[in-house]
Structure formats: structure tokens, C-alpha cells
Tab-separated table of C-alpha atoms and ligand atoms in Angstrom:
chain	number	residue	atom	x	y	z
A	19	UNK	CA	-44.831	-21.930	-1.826
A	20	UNK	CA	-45.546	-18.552	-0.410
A	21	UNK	CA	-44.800	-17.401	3.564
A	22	UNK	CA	-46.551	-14.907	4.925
A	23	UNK	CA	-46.453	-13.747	8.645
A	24	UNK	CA	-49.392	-13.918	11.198
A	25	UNK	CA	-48.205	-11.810	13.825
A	26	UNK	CA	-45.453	-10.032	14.926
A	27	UNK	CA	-43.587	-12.488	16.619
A	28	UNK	CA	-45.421	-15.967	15.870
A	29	UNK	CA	-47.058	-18.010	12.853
A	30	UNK	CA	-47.363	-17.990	8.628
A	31	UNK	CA	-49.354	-18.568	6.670
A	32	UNK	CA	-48.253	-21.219	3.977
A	33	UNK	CA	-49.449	-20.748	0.343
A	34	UNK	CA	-49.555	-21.806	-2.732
A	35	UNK	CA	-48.678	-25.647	-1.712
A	36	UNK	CA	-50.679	-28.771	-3.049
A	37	UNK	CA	-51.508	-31.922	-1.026
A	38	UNK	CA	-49.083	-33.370	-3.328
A	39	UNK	CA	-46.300	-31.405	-2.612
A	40	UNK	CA	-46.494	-32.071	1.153
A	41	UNK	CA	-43.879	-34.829	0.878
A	42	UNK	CA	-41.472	-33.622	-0.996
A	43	UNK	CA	-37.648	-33.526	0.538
A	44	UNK	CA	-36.628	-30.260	-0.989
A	45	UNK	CA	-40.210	-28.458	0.922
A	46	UNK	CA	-40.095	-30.902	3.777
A	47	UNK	CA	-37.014	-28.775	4.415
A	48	UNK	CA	-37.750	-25.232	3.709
A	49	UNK	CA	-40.795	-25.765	5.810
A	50	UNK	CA	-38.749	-26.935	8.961
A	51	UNK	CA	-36.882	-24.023	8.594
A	52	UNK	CA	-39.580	-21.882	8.500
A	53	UNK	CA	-41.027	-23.970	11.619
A	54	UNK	CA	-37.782	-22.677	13.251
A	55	UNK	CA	-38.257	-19.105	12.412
A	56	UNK	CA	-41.971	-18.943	12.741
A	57	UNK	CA	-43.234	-21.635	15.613
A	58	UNK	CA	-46.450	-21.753	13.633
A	59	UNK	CA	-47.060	-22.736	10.557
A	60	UNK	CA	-50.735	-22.339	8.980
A	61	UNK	CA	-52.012	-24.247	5.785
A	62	UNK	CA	-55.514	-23.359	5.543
A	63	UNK	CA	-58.396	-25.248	2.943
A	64	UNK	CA	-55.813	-28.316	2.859
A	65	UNK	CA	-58.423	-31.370	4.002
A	66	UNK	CA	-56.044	-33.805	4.475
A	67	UNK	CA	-57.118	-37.744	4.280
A	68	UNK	CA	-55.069	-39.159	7.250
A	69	UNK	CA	-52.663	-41.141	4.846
A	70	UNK	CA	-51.429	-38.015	3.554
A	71	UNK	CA	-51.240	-36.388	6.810
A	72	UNK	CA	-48.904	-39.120	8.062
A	73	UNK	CA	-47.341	-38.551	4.510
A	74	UNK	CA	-46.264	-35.438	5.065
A	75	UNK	CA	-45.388	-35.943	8.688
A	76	UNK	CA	-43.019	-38.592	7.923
A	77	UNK	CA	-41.617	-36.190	5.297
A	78	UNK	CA	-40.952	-33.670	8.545
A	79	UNK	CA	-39.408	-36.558	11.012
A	80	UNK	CA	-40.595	-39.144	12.431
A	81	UNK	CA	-44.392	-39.597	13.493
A	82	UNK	CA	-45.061	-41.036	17.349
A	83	UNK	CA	-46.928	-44.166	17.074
A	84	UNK	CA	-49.454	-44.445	20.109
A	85	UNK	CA	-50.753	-46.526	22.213
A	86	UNK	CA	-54.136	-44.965	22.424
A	87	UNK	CA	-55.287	-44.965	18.801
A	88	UNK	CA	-58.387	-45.247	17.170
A	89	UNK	CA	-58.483	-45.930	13.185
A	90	UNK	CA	-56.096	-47.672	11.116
A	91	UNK	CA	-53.047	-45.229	11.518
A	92	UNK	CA	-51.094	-45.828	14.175
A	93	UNK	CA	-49.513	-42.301	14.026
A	94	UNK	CA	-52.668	-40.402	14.093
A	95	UNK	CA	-54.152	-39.249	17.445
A	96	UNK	CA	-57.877	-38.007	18.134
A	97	UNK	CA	-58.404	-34.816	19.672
A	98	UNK	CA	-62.267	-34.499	21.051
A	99	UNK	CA	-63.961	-34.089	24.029
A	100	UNK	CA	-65.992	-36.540	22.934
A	101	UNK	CA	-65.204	-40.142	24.949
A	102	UNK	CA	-67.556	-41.774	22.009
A	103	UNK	CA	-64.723	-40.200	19.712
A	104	UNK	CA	-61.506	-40.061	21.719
A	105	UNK	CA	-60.121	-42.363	23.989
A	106	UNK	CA	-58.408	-39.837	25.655
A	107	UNK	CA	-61.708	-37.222	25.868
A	108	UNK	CA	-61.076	-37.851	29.684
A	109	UNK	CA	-57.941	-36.047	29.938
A	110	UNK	CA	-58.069	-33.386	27.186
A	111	UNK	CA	-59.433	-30.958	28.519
A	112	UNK	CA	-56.169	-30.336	29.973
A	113	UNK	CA	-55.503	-28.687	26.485
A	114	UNK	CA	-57.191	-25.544	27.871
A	115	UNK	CA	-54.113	-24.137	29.772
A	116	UNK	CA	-51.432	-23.728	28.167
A	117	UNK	CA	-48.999	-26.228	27.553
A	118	UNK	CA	-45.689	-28.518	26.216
A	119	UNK	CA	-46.533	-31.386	24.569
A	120	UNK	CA	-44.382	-34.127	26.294
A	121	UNK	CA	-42.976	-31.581	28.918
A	122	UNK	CA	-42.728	-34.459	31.413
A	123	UNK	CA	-40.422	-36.336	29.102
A	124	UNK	CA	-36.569	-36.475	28.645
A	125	UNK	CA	-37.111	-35.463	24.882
A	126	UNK	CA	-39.948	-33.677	24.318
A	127	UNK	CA	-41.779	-33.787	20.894
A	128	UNK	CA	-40.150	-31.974	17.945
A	129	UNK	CA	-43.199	-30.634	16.228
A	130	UNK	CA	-47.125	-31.459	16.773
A	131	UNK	CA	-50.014	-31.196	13.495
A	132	UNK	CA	-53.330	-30.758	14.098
A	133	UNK	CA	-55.779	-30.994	11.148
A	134	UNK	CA	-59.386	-30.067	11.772
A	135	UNK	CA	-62.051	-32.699	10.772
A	136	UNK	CA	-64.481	-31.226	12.665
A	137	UNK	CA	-64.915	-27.318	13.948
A	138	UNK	CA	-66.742	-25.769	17.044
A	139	UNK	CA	-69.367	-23.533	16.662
A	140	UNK	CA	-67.890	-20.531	18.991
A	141	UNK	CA	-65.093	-21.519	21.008
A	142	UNK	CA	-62.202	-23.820	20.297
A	143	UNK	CA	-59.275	-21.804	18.812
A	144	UNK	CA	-56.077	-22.698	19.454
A	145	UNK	CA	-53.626	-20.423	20.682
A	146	UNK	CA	-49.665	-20.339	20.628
A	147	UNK	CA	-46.791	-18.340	22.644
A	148	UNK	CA	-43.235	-17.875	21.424
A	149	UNK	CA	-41.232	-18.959	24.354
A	150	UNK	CA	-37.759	-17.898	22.834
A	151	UNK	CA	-39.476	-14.053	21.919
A	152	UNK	CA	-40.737	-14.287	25.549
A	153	UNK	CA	-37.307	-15.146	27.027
A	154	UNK	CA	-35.625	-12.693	24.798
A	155	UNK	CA	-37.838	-9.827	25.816
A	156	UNK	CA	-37.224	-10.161	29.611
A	157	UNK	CA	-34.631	-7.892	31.622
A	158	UNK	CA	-31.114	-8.774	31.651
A	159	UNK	CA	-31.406	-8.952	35.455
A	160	UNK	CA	-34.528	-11.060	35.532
A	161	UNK	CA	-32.413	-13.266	32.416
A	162	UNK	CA	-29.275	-13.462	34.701
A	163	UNK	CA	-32.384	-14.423	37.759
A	164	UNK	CA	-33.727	-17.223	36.707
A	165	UNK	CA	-31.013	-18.961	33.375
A	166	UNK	CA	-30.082	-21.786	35.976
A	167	UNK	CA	-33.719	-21.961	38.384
A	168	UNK	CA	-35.120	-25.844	37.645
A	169	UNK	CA	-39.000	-26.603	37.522
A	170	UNK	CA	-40.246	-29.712	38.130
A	171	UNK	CA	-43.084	-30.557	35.775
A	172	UNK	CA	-46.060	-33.622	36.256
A	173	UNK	CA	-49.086	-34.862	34.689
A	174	UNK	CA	-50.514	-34.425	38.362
A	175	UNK	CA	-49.866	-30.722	38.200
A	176	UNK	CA	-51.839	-30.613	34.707
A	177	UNK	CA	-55.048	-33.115	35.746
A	178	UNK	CA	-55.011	-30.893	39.503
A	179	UNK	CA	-56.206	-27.425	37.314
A	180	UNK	CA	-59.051	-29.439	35.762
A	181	UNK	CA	-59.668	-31.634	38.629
A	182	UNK	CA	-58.983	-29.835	41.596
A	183	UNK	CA	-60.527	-32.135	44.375
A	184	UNK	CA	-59.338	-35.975	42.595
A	185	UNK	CA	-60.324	-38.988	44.445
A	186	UNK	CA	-57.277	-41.390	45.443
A	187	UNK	CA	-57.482	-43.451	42.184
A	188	UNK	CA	-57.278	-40.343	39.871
A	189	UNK	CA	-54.405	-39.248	41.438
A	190	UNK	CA	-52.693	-42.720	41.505
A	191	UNK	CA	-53.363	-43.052	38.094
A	192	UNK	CA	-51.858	-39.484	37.435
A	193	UNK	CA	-48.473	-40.610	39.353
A	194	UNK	CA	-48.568	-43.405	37.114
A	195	UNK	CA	-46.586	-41.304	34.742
A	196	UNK	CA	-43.340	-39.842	37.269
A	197	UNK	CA	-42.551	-36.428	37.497
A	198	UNK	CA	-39.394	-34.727	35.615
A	199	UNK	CA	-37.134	-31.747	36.578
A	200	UNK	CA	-36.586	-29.982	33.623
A	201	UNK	CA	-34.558	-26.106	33.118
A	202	UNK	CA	-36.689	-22.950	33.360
A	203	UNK	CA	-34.662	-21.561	30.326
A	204	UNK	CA	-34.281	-24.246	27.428
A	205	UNK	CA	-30.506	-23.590	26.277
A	206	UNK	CA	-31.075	-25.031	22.626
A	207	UNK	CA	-28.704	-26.231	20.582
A	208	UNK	CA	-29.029	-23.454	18.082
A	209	UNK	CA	-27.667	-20.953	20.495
A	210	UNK	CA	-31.318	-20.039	21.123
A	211	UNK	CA	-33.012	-20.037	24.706
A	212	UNK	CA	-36.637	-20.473	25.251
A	213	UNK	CA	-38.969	-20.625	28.599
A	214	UNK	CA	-40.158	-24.060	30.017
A	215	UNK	CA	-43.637	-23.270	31.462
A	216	UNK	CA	-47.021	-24.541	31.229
A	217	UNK	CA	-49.583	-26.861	32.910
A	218	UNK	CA	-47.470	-29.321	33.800
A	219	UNK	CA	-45.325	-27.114	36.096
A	220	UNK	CA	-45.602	-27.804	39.606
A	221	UNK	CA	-43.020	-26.364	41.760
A	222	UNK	CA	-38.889	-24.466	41.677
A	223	UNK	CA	-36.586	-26.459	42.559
A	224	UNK	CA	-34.766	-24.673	45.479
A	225	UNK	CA	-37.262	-21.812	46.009
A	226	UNK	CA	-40.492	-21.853	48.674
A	227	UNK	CA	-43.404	-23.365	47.098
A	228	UNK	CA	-45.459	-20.359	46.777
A	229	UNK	CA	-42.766	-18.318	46.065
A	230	UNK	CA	-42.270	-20.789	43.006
A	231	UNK	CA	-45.321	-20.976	41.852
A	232	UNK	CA	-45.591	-17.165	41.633
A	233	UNK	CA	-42.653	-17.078	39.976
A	234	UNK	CA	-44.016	-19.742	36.858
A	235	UNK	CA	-47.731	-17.855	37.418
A	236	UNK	CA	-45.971	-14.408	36.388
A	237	UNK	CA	-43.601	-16.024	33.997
A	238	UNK	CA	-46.618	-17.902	32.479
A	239	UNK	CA	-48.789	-14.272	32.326
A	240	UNK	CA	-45.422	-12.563	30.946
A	241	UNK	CA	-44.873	-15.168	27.820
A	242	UNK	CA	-48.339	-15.139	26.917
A	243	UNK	CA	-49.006	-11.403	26.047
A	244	UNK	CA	-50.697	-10.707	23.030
A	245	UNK	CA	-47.665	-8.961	21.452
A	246	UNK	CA	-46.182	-12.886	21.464
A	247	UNK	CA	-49.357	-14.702	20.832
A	248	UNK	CA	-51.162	-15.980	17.860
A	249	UNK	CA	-54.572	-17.371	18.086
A	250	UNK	CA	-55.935	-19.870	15.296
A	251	UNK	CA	-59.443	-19.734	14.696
A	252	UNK	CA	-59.921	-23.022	13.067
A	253	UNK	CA	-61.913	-23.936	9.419
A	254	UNK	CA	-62.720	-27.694	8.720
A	255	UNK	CA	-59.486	-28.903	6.237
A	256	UNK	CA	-57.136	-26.834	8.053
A	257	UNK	CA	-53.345	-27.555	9.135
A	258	UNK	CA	-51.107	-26.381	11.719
A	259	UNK	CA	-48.318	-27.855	12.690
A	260	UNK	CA	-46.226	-26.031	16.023
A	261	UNK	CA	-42.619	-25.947	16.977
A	262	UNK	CA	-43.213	-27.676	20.264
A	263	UNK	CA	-39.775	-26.547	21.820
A	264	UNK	CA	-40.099	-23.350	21.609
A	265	UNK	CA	-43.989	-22.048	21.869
A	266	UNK	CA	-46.488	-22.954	24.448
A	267	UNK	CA	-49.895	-23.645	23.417
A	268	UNK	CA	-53.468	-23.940	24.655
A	269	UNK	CA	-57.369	-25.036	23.363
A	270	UNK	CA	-59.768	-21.676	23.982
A	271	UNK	CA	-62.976	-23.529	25.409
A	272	UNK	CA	-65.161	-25.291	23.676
A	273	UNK	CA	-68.426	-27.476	24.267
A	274	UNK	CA	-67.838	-31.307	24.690
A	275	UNK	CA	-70.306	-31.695	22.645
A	276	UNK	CA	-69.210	-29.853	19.776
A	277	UNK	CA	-68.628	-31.414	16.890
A	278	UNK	CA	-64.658	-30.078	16.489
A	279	UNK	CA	-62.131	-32.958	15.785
A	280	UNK	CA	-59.069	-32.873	15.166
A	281	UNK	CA	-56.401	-35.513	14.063
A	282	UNK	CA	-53.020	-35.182	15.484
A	283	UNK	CA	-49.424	-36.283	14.697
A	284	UNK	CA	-47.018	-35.896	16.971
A	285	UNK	CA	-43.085	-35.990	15.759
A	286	UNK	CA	-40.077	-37.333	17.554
A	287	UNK	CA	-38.158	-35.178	19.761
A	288	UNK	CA	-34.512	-35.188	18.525
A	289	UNK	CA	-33.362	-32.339	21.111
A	290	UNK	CA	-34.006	-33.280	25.153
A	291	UNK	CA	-34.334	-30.485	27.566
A	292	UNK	CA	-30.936	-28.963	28.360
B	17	LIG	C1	-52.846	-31.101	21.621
B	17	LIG	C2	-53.446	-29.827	22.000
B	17	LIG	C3	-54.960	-28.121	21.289
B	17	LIG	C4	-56.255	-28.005	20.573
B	17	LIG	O1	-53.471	-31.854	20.867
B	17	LIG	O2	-51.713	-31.363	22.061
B	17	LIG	O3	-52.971	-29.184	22.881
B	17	LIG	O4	-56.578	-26.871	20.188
B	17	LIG	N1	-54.489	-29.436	21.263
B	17	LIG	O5	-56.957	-29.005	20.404
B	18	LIG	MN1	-50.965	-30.005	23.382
């Protein structure tokens, strides 16, 4: 298996691997640690059958099983904007800013794949932010600033940029999942520290409201340069998989219509927001 950097500070490429291969202990490992290192990893021509997908995601940790599925695994997520396709189409265009996966949680998910069934015609890359390169890069001053500021962080705050004037069912059904105060800077275990932005952030604890939201809108423009961005434009049998602690990530437009699919597996947070 060969490694081979996208950027300067985000994503490789992963080579020379077979289908086969993709559950193996021994590579299972070396590719979380090059998860760790690189945020993104990129397996491109791979056209994964979804029972080899959730192979190799059990192989990683341990795959979410959802409530809102569509085939026969459990553990596999559709990603369209289709509602004849997705039974979350509704919602996903909320992918289009960038974002955690699971920021509103306790534990937020380890790692997310994506495998593309189906690509766009123009549009529809994915891009991803390293959150620990961003943090690193800041000012000591601006470090010392904000280490101990709290954000709180709701599925309101996400639907509100898509759907900025909701009637009073959409946004009971948003508060239907609570809101969660989570750190600004992720303190991880591994000594590393990462920013805790995205979609889902609504307001600073402690500071004005528009002061706040200034604060996350600059933070938000600072992390997602291009010197700490990769974009993926996608081919059909394509893999990614994203360390979802410590990158951001958004969907570049695309038309709903399109016929872009992708199958998802989310893994299992081990680490909760500290
Ligand atoms: C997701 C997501 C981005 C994309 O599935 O969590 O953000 O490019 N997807 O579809
Ligand atoms: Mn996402």
C-alpha cells in the first residue's frame, strides 16, 4: 500500500490496495494511523459493493447503525438530494456549509466513508479543512484568546442557513434534537488541539451574540483557507473516508437532480468533546 500526499496540510492518496485487502487487521491499522496524520484518506477506482464497504468499516471501528436506512445494510446511509433516493434528501443540503458530523453529540463520530455510486455532472465535490493545522497556525495571543471560549452548537443553527424563514413545525421538529455546548478548541487526547466550528454553531457562550458569531464567522473563514483545504472532485467507485474530529467538511453545490449518490458509513466516536 502506497501513501501519497494531496496537499500540503490535508489528504492521501492510498495505492496499491485491493478490495480484498480492505479488511485486513495489520492495514486496518496503518490506515488509521495515516487517518490521524492525514484527515483524508483517498482510494480512487475502488467500486465498492456495500458488503465490502461495511467490511472494511468494521475493520476501522465500529459502523453506526441508523435509523433512517434504505437497503439491506443497516450501517450504510444514502447521501442524495434525491427524496425518491434518500430519506433524508430533505435535510442534506445542509452538507453545503461546512460541517462536524455529529457536532451536536456528546461523542462525535470517529471517522465518516463516503463511496460514490453516482457522480454530478459539474458541481458536487467535497471539500475538507484541517482543524488541528488551522488551530496550530493561529497567534499565540489569539490561541491563549479563545483555548477556554464554549460554542453552543444545534441542528436549528444548521437547517436556519438553508431555511432561513422555517414555519413553526420545521423549527419544532429541528428542536427535536437539543442543543449541546461543546469547547471552541478540541483538547484531544493525543496532546493535539483542533477547532470546533461549522454549521451547527450558533452562539459563544459568555460573549454578545453578534460579537460571537463574528468570532465563529472569522474563525470559520480562517480554518478554511486554501493552504488547509483539500477539495475531492469525485469519480463513480471512489472512497474517502475523513477524520471527523479533526477536519471540517462541506458538499460544493450540486443539482438535486443529479444523479451523484453516495453511500455512507459512519464510525463510532470513541473520543467525546473535551
Ligand atoms: C455527509 C456529508 C458531503 C458530501 O454525508 O456527512 O457531509 O459531499 N457529505 O456529500
Ligand atoms: Mn457531513
Amino acid at each position: 500500500m502506497q501513501l501519497t500526499p494531496l496537499s500540503s496540510s490535508i489528504g492521501a492518496s492510498v495505492t496499491d490496495i485491493v478490495p480484498g485487502d480492505l479488511g485486513d487487521e495489520p492495514i486496518a491499522a496503518e490506515l488509521l494511523g495515516a487517518l490521524e496524520q492525514f484527515g483524508v484518506l483517498v482510494f480512487g477506482d475502488l467500486h465498492l459493493d456495500d458488503a465490502t464497504q461495511v467490511r472494511f468499516a468494521r475493520a476501522l471501528g465500529q459502523p453506526e447503525i441508523l435509523p433512517l436506512r434504505t437497503g439491506d445494510h443497516p450501517e450504510i446511509f444514502v447521501v442524495s438530494l434525491d427524496p425518491e433516493k434518500a430519506a433524508s434528501a430533505g435535510y442534506l443540503k445542509g452538507t453545503f456549509y461546512w460541517h462536524i458530523d455529529g457536532a451536536t453529540d456528546d461523542i462525535p463520530n470517529k471517522a465518516t466513508m463516503l463511496n460514490a455510486i453516482g457522480v454530478a455532472a459539474t458541481g458536487g465535490g467535497t471539500e475538507f479543512c484541517n482543524a488541528y493545522a488551522a488551530w496550530e497556525a493561529l497567534p499565540d495571543d489569539e490561541k491563549e484568546a479563545y483555548r477556554d471560549l464554549r460554542v453552543v452548537h444545534s441542528f436549528e443553527a444548521a437547517q436556519r442557513l438553508v431555511t432561513p424563514d422555517p414555519t413553526d413545525e420545521q423549527v419544532e421538529e429541528w428542536r427535536r434534537r437539543p442543543a449541546k455546548e461543546q469547547p471552541l478548541a478540541w483538547k484531544h487526547r493525543s496532546g493535539r488541539v483542533s477547532l470546533v466550528l461549522g454549521a451547527t454553531s450558533d452562539h459563544v457562550v459568555g460573549l454578545g451574540l453578534d460579537e460571537g458569531r463574528a468570532l465563529l464567522a472569522r474563525l470559520e473563514s480562517w480554518a478554511t483557507q486554501p493552504q488547509f483545504v483539500y477539495r475531492h472532485e469525485w469519480q463513480v467507485g471512489d472512497l474517502v473516508i475523513w477524520d471527523n474530529r479533526g477536519t471540517m467538511h462541506r458538499a460544493l453545490p450540486y443539482d438535486a437532480k443529479s444523479p451523484r449518490l453516495m453511500h455512507r458509513v459512519t464510525l463510532v466516536g470513541d473520543e467525546a468533546f473535551a
